[in-house]
Coordinates of N, CA and C in Angstrom, one line a residue:
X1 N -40.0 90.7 -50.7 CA -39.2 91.7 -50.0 C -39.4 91.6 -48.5
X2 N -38.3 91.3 -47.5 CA -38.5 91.1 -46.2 C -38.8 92.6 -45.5
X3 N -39.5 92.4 -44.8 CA -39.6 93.8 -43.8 C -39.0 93.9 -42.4
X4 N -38.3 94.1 -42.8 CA -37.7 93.6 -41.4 C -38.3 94.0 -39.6
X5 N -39.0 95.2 -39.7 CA -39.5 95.4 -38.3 C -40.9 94.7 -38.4
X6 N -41.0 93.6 -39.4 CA -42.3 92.5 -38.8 C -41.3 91.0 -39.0
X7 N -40.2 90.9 -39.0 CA -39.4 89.9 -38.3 C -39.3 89.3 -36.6
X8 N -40.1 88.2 -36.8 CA -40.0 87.9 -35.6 C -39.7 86.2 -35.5
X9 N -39.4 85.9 -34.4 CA -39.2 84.6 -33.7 C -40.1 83.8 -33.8
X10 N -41.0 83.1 -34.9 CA -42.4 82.5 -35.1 C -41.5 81.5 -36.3
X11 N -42.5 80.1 -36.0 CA -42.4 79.2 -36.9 C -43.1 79.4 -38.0
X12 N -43.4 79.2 -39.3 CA -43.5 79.0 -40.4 C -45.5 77.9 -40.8
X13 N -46.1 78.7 -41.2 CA -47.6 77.9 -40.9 C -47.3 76.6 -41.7
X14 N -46.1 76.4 -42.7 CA -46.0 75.5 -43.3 C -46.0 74.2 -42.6
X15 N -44.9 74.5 -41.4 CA -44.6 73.4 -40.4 C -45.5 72.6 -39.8
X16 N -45.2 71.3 -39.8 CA -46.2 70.3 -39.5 C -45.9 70.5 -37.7
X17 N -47.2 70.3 -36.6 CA -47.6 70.6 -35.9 C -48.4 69.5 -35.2
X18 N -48.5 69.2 -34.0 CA -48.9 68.0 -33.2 C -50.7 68.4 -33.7
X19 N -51.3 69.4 -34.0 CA -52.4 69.9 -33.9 C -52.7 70.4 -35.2
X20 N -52.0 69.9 -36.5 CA -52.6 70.6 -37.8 C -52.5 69.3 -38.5
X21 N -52.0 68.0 -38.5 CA -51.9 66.8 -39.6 C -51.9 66.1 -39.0
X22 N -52.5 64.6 -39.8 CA -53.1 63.6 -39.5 C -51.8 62.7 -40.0
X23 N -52.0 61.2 -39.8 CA -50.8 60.3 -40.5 C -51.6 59.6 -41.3
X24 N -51.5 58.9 -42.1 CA -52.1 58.2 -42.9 C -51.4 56.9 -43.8
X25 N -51.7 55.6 -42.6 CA -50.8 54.4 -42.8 C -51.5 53.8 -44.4
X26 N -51.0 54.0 -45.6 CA -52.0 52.8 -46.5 C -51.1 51.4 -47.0
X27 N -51.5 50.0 -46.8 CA -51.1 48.8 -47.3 C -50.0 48.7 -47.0
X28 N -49.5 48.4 -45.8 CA -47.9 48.1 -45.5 C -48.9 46.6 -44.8
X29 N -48.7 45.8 -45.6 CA -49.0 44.0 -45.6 C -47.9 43.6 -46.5
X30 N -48.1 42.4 -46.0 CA -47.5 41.1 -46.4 C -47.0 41.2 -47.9
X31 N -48.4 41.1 -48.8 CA -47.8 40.9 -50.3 C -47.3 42.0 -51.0
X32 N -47.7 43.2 -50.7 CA -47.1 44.6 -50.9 C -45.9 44.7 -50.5
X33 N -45.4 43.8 -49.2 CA -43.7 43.8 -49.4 C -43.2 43.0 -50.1
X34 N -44.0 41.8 -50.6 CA -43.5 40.6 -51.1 C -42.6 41.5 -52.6
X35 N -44.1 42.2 -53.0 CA -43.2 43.3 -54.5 C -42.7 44.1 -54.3
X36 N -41.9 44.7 -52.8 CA -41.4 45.9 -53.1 C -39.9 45.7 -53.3
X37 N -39.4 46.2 -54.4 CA -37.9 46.2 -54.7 C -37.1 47.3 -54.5
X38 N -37.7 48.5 -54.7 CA -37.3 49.8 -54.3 C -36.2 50.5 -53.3
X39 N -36.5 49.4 -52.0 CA -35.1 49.9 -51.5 C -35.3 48.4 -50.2
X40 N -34.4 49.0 -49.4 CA -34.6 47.7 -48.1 C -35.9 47.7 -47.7
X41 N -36.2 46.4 -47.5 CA -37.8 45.9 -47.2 C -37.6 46.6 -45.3
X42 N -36.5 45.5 -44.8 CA -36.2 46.2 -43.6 C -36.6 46.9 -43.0
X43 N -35.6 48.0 -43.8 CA -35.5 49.5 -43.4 C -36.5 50.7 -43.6
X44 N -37.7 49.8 -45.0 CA -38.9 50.3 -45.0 C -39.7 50.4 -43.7
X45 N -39.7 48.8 -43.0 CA -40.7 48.8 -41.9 C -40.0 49.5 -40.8
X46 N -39.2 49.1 -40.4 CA -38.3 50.2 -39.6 C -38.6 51.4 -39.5
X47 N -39.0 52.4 -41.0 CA -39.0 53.6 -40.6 C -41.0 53.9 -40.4
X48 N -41.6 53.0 -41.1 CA -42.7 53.0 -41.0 C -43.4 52.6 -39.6
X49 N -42.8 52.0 -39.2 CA -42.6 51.6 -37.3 C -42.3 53.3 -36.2
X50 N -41.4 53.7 -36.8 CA -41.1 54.9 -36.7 C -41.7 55.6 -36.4
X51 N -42.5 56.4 -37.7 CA -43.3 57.0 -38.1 C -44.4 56.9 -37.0
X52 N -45.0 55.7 -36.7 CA -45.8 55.2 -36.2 C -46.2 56.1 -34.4
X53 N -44.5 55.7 -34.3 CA -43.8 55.8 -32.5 C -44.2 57.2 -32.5
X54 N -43.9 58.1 -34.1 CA -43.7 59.9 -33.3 C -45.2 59.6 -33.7
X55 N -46.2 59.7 -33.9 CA -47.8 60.2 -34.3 C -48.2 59.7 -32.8
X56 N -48.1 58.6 -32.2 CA -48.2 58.3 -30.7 C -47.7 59.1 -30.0
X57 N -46.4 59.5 -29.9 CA -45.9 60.2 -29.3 C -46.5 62.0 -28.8
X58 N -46.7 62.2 -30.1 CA -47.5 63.5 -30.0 C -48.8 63.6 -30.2
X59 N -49.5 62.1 -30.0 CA -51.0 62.5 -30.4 C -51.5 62.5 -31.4
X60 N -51.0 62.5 -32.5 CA -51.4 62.5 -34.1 C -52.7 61.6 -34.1
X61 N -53.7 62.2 -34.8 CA -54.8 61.0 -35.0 C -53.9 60.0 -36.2
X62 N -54.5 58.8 -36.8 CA -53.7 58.6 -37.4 C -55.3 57.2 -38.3
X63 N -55.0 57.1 -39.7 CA -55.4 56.1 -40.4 C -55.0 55.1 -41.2
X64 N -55.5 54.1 -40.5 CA -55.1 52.5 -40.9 C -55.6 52.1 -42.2
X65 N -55.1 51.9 -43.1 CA -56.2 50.9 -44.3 C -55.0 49.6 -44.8
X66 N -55.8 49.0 -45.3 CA -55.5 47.9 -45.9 C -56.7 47.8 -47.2
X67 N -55.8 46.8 -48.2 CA -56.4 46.6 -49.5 C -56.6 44.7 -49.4
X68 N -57.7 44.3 -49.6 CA -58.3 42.8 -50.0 C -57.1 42.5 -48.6
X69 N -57.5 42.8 -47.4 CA -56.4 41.9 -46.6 C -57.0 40.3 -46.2
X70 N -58.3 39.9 -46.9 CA -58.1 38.5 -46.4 C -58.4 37.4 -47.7
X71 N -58.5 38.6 -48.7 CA -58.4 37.8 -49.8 C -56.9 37.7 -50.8
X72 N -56.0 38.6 -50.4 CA -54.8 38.7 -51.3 C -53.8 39.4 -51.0
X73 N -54.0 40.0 -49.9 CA -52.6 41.1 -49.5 C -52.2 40.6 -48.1
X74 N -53.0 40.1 -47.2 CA -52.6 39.6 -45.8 C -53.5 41.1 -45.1
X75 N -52.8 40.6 -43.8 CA -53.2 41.8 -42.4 C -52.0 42.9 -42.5
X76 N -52.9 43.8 -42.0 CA -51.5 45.0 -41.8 C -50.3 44.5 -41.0
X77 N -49.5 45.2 -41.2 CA -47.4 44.9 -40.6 C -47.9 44.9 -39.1
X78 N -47.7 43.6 -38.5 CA -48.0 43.4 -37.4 C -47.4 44.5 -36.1
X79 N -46.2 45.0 -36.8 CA -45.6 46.0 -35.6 C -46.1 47.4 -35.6
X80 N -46.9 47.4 -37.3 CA -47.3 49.0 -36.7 C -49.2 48.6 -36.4
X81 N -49.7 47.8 -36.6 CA -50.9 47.5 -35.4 C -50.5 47.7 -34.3
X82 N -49.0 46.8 -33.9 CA -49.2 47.3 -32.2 C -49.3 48.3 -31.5
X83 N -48.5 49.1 -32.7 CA -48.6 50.7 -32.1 C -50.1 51.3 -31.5
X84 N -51.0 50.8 -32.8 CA -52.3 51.6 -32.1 C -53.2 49.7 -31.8
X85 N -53.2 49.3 -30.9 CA -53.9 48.2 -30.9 C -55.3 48.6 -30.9
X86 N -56.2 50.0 -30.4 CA -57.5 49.9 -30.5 C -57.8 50.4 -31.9
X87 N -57.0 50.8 -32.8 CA -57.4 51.2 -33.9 C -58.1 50.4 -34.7
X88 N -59.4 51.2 -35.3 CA -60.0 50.4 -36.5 C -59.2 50.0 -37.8
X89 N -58.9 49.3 -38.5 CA -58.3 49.2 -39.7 C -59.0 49.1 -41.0
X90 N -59.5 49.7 -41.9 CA -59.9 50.0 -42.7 C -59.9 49.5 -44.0
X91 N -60.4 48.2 -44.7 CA -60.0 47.4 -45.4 C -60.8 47.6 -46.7
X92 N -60.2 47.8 -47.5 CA -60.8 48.2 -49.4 C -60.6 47.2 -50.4
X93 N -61.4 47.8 -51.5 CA -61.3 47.1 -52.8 C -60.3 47.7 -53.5
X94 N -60.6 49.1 -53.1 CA -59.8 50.2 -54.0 C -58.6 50.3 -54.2
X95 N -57.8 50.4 -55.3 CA -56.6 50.8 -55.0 C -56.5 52.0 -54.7
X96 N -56.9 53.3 -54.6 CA -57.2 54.3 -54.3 C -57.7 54.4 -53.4
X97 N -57.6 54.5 -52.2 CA -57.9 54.4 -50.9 C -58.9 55.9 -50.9
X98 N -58.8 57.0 -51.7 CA -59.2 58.0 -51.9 C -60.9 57.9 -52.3
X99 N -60.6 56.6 -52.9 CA -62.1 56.4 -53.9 C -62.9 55.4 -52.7
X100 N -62.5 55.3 -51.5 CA -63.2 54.2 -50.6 C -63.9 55.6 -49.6
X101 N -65.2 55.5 -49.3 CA -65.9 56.4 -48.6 C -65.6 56.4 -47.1
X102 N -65.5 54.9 -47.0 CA -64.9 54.8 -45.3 C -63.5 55.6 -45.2
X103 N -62.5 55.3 -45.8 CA -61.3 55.6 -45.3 C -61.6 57.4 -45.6
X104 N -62.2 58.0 -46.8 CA -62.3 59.4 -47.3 C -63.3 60.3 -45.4
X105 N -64.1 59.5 -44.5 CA -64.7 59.8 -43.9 C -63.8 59.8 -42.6
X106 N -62.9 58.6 -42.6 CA -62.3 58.5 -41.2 C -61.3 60.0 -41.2
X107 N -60.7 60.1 -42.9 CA -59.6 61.4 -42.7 C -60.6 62.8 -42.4
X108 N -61.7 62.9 -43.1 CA -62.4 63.8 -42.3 C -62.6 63.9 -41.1
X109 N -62.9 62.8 -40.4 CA -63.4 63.0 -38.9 C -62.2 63.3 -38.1
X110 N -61.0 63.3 -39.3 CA -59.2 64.2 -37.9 C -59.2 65.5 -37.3
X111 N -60.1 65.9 -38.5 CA -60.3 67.6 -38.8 C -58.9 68.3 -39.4
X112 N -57.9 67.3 -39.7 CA -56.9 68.0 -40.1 C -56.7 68.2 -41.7
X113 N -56.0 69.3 -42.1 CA -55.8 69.6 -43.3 C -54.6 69.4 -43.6
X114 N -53.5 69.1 -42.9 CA -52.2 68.6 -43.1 C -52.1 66.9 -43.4
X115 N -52.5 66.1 -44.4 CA -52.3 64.6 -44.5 C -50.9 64.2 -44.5
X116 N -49.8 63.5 -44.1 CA -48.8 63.1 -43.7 C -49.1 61.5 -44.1
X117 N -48.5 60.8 -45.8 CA -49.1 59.6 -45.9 C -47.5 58.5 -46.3
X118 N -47.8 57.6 -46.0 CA -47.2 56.5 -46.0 C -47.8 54.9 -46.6
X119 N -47.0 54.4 -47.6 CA -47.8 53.5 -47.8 C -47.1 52.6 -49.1
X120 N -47.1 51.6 -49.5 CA -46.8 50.3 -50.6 C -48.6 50.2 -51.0
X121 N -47.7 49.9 -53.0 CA -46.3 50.9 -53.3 C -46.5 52.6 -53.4
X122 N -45.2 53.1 -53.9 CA -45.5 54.5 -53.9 C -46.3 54.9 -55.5
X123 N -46.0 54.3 -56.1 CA -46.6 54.5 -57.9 C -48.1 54.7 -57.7
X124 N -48.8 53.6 -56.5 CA -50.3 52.8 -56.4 C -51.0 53.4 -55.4
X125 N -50.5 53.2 -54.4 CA -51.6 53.4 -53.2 C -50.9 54.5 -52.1
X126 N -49.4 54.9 -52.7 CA -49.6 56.5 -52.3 C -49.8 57.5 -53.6
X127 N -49.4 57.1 -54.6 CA -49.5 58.4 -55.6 C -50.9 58.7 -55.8
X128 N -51.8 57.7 -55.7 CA -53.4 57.7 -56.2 C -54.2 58.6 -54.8
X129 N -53.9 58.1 -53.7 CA -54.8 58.9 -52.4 C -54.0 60.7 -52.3
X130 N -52.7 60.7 -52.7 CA -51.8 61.4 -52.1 C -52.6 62.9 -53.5
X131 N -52.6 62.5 -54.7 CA -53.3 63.3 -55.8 C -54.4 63.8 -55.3
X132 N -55.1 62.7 -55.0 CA -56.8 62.5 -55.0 C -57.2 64.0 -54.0
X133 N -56.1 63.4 -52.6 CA -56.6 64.8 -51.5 C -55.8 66.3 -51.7
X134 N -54.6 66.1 -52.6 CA -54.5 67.5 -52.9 C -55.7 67.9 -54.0
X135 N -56.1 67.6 -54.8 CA -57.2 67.8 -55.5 C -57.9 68.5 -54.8
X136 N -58.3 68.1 -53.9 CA -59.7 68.4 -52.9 C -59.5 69.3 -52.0
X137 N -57.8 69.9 -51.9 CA -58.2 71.0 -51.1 C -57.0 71.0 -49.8
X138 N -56.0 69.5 -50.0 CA -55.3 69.1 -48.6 C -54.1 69.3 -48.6
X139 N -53.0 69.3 -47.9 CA -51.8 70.3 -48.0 C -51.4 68.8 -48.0
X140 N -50.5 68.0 -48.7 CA -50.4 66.6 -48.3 C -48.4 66.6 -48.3
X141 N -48.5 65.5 -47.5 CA -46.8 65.2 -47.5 C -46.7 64.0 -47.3
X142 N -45.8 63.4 -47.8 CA -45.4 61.6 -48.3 C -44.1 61.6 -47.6
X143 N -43.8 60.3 -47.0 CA -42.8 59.9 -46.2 C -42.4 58.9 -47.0
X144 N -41.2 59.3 -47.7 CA -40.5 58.4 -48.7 C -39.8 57.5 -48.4
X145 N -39.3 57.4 -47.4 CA -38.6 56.3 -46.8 C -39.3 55.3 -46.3
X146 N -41.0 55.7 -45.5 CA -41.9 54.3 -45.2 C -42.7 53.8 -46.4
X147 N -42.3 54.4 -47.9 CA -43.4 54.3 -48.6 C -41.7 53.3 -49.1
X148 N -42.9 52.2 -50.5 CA -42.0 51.8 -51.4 C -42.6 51.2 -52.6
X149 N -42.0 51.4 -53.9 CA -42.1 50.7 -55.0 C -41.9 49.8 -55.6
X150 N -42.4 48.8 -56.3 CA -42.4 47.5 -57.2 C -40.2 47.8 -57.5
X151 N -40.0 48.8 -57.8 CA -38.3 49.2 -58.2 C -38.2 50.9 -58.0
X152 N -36.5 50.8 -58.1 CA -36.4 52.1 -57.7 C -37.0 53.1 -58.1
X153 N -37.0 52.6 -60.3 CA -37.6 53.7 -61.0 C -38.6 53.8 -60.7
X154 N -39.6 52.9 -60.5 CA -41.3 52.9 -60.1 C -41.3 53.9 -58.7
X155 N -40.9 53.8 -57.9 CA -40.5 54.8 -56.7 C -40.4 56.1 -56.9
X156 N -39.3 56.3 -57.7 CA -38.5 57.2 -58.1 C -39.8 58.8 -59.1
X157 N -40.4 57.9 -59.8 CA -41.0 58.2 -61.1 C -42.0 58.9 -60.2
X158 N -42.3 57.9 -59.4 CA -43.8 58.0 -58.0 C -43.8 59.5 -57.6
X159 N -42.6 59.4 -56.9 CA -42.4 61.0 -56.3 C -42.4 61.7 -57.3
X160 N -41.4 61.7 -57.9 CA -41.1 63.0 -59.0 C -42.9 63.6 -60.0
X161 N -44.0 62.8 -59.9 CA -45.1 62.6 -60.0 C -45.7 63.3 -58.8
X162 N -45.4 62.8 -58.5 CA -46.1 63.6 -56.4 C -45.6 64.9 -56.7
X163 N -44.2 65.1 -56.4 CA -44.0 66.6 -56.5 C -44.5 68.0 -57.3
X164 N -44.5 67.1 -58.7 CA -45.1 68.4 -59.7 C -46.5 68.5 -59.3
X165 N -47.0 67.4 -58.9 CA -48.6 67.8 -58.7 C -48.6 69.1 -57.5
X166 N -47.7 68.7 -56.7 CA -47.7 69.9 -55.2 C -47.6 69.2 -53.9
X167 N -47.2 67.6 -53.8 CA -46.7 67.1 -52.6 C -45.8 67.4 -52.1
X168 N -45.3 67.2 -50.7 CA -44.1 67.7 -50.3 C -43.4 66.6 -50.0
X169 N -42.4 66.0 -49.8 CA -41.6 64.5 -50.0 C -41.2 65.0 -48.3
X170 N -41.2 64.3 -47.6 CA -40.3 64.1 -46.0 C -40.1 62.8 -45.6
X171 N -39.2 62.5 -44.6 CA -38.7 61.6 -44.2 C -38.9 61.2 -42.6
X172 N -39.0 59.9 -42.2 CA -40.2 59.8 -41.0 C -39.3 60.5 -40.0
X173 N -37.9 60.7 -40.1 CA -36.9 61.8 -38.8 C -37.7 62.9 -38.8
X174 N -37.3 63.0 -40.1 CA -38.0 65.1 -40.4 C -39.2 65.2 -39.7
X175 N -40.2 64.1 -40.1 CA -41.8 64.7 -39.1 C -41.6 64.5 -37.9
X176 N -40.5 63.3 -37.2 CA -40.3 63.2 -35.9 C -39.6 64.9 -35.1
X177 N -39.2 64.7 -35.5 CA -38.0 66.2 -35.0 C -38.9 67.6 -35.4
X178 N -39.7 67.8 -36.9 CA -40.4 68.9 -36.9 C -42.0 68.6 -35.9
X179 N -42.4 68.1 -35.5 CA -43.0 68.3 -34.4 C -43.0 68.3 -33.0
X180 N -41.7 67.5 -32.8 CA -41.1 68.2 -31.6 C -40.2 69.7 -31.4
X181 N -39.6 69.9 -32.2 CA -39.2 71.0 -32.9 C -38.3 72.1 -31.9
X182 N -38.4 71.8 -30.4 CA -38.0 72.2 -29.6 C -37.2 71.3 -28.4
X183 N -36.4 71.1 -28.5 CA -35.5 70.1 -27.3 C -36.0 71.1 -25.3
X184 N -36.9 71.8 -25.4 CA -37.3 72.4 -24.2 C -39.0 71.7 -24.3
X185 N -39.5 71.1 -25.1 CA -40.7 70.2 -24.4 C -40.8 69.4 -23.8
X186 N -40.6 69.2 -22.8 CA -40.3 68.4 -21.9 C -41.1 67.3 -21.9
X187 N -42.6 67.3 -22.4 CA -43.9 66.9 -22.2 C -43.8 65.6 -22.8
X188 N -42.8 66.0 -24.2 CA -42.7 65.2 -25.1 C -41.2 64.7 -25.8
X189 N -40.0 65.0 -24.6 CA -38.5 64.5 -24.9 C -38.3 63.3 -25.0
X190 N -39.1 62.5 -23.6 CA -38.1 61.4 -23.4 C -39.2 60.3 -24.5
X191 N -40.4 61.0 -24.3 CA -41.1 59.6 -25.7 C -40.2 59.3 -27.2
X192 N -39.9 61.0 -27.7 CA -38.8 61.4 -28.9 C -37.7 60.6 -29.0
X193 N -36.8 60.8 -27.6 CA -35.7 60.1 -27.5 C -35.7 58.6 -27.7
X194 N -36.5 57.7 -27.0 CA -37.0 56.4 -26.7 C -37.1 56.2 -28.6
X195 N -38.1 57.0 -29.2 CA -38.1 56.9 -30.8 C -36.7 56.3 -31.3
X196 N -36.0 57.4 -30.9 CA -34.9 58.4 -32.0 C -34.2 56.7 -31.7
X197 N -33.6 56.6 -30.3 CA -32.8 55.2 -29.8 C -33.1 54.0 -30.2
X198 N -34.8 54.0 -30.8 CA -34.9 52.0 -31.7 C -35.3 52.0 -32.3
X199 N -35.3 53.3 -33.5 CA -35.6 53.2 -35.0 C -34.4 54.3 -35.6
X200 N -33.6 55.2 -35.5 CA -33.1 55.9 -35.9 C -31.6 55.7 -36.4
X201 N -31.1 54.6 -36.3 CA -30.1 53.9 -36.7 C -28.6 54.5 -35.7
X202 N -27.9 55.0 -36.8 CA -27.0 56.0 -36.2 C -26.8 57.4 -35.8
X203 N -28.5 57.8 -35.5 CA -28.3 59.0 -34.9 C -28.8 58.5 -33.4
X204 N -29.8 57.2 -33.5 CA -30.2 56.4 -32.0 C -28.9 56.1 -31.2
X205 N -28.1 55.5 -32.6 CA -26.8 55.6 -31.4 C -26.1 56.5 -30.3
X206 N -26.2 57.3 -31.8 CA -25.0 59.0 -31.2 C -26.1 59.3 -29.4
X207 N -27.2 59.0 -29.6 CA -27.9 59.8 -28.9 C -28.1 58.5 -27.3
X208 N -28.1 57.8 -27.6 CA -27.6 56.0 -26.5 C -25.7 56.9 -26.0
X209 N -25.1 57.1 -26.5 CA -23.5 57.7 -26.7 C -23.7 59.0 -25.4
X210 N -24.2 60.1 -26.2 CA -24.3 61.4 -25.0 C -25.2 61.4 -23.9
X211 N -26.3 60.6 -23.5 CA -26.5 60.2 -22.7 C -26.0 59.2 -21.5
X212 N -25.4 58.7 -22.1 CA -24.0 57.6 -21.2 C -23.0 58.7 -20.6
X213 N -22.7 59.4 -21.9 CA -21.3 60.3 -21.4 C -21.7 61.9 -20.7
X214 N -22.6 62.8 -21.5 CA -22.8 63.4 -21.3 C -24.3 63.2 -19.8
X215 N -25.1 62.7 -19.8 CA -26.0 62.7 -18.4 C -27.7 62.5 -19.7
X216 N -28.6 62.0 -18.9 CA -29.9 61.6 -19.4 C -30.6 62.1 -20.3
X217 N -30.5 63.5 -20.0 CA -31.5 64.9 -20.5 C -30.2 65.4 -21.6
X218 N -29.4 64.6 -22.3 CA -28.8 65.2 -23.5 C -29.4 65.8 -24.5
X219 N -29.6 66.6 -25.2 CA -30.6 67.4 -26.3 C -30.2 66.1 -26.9
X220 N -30.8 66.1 -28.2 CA -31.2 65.6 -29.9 C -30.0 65.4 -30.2

């Protein structure tokens, strides 16, 4: 039942926040794309590149892992190392990244309770960490567009799996745009924009378009 004289002009505690969640990169290497069939390999790293740009952007702490990268998977996707070049990278046995003490310690030391995860495939090494930390207590959200599966249904199956447990499914725009969430932060427009224009396809365009026509400081 709404009350209406405690209606006010306030965001939602649900909303992800430059200052409440962490990102959390798992196994975007070499042979994890080799099996992904699920959707464009591409357009995977593209948005996982993405992803990458807004957590920099606003400061997001953020965690790197990899699985056997010099015995069987390769090094992490070379373009989202660049993003954080001093980052540690975090390399496991586990397919559960959840069950590795290092990576379970690095997400502690974010201090955040919002996990934001991404990772090949979705069935493996996001469904297994993504469970593990709602288990334990973590409000988690999976970016389905940087994640991918062995096939669609394996993908497909992944989330629908994630959601009944209590995940929340988002897409790397949605975290971009909900934590800037305001086209008056000035602090943090033109990093957003710069995002939106070399990963966002056809909204990077529209937005390269009203800048031309309309002047620099075009909103979103």
């Amino acid at each position: 039942m709404v009350n209406i004289s405690e209606v006010t002009a306030a965001p939602s505690p649900d909303l992800l926040t430059p200052d409440n969640c962490a990102v959390l990169f798992i196994d975007h290497q070499p042979q994890m794309f080799f099996g992904t069939g699920s959707g464009d390999r591409t357009a995977i790293v593209n948005s996982t590149v993405g992803l990458a740009k807004a957590a920099r952007a606003f400061d997001v702490p953020v965690v790197l892992s990899t699985v056997a990268a010099e015995s069987f998977s390769g090094p992490l996707l070379p373009q989202l190392a660049d993003v954080f070049p001093d980052q540690e990278i975090i390399d496991r046995t586990t397919m559960n990244a959840w069950e590795d003490p290092a990576f379970v310690e690095a997400v502690k030391a974010t201090g955040r309770k919002k996990l934001v995860i991404a990772g090949l495939w979705t069935e493996v090494c996001v469904v297994l960490p993504a469970l593990s930390a709602l288990a334990q207590g973590y409000e988690v959200y999976v970016v389905t567009d940087a994640s991918g599966g062995v096939s669609p249904q394996a993908h497909e199956h992944a989330v629908q799996r994630m959601l009944q447990g209590g995940v929340v499914p988002v897409t790397w725009v949605q975290v971009l745009l909900e934590l800037q969430r305001d086209w008056a932060r000035s602090e943090t427009y033109m990093s957003v924009m710069d995002v939106v224009k070399e990963h966002a396809g056809a909204y990077g365009i529209g937005v390269v378009y009203a800048q031309a026509v309309i002047g620099a400081h075009a909103a979103g």
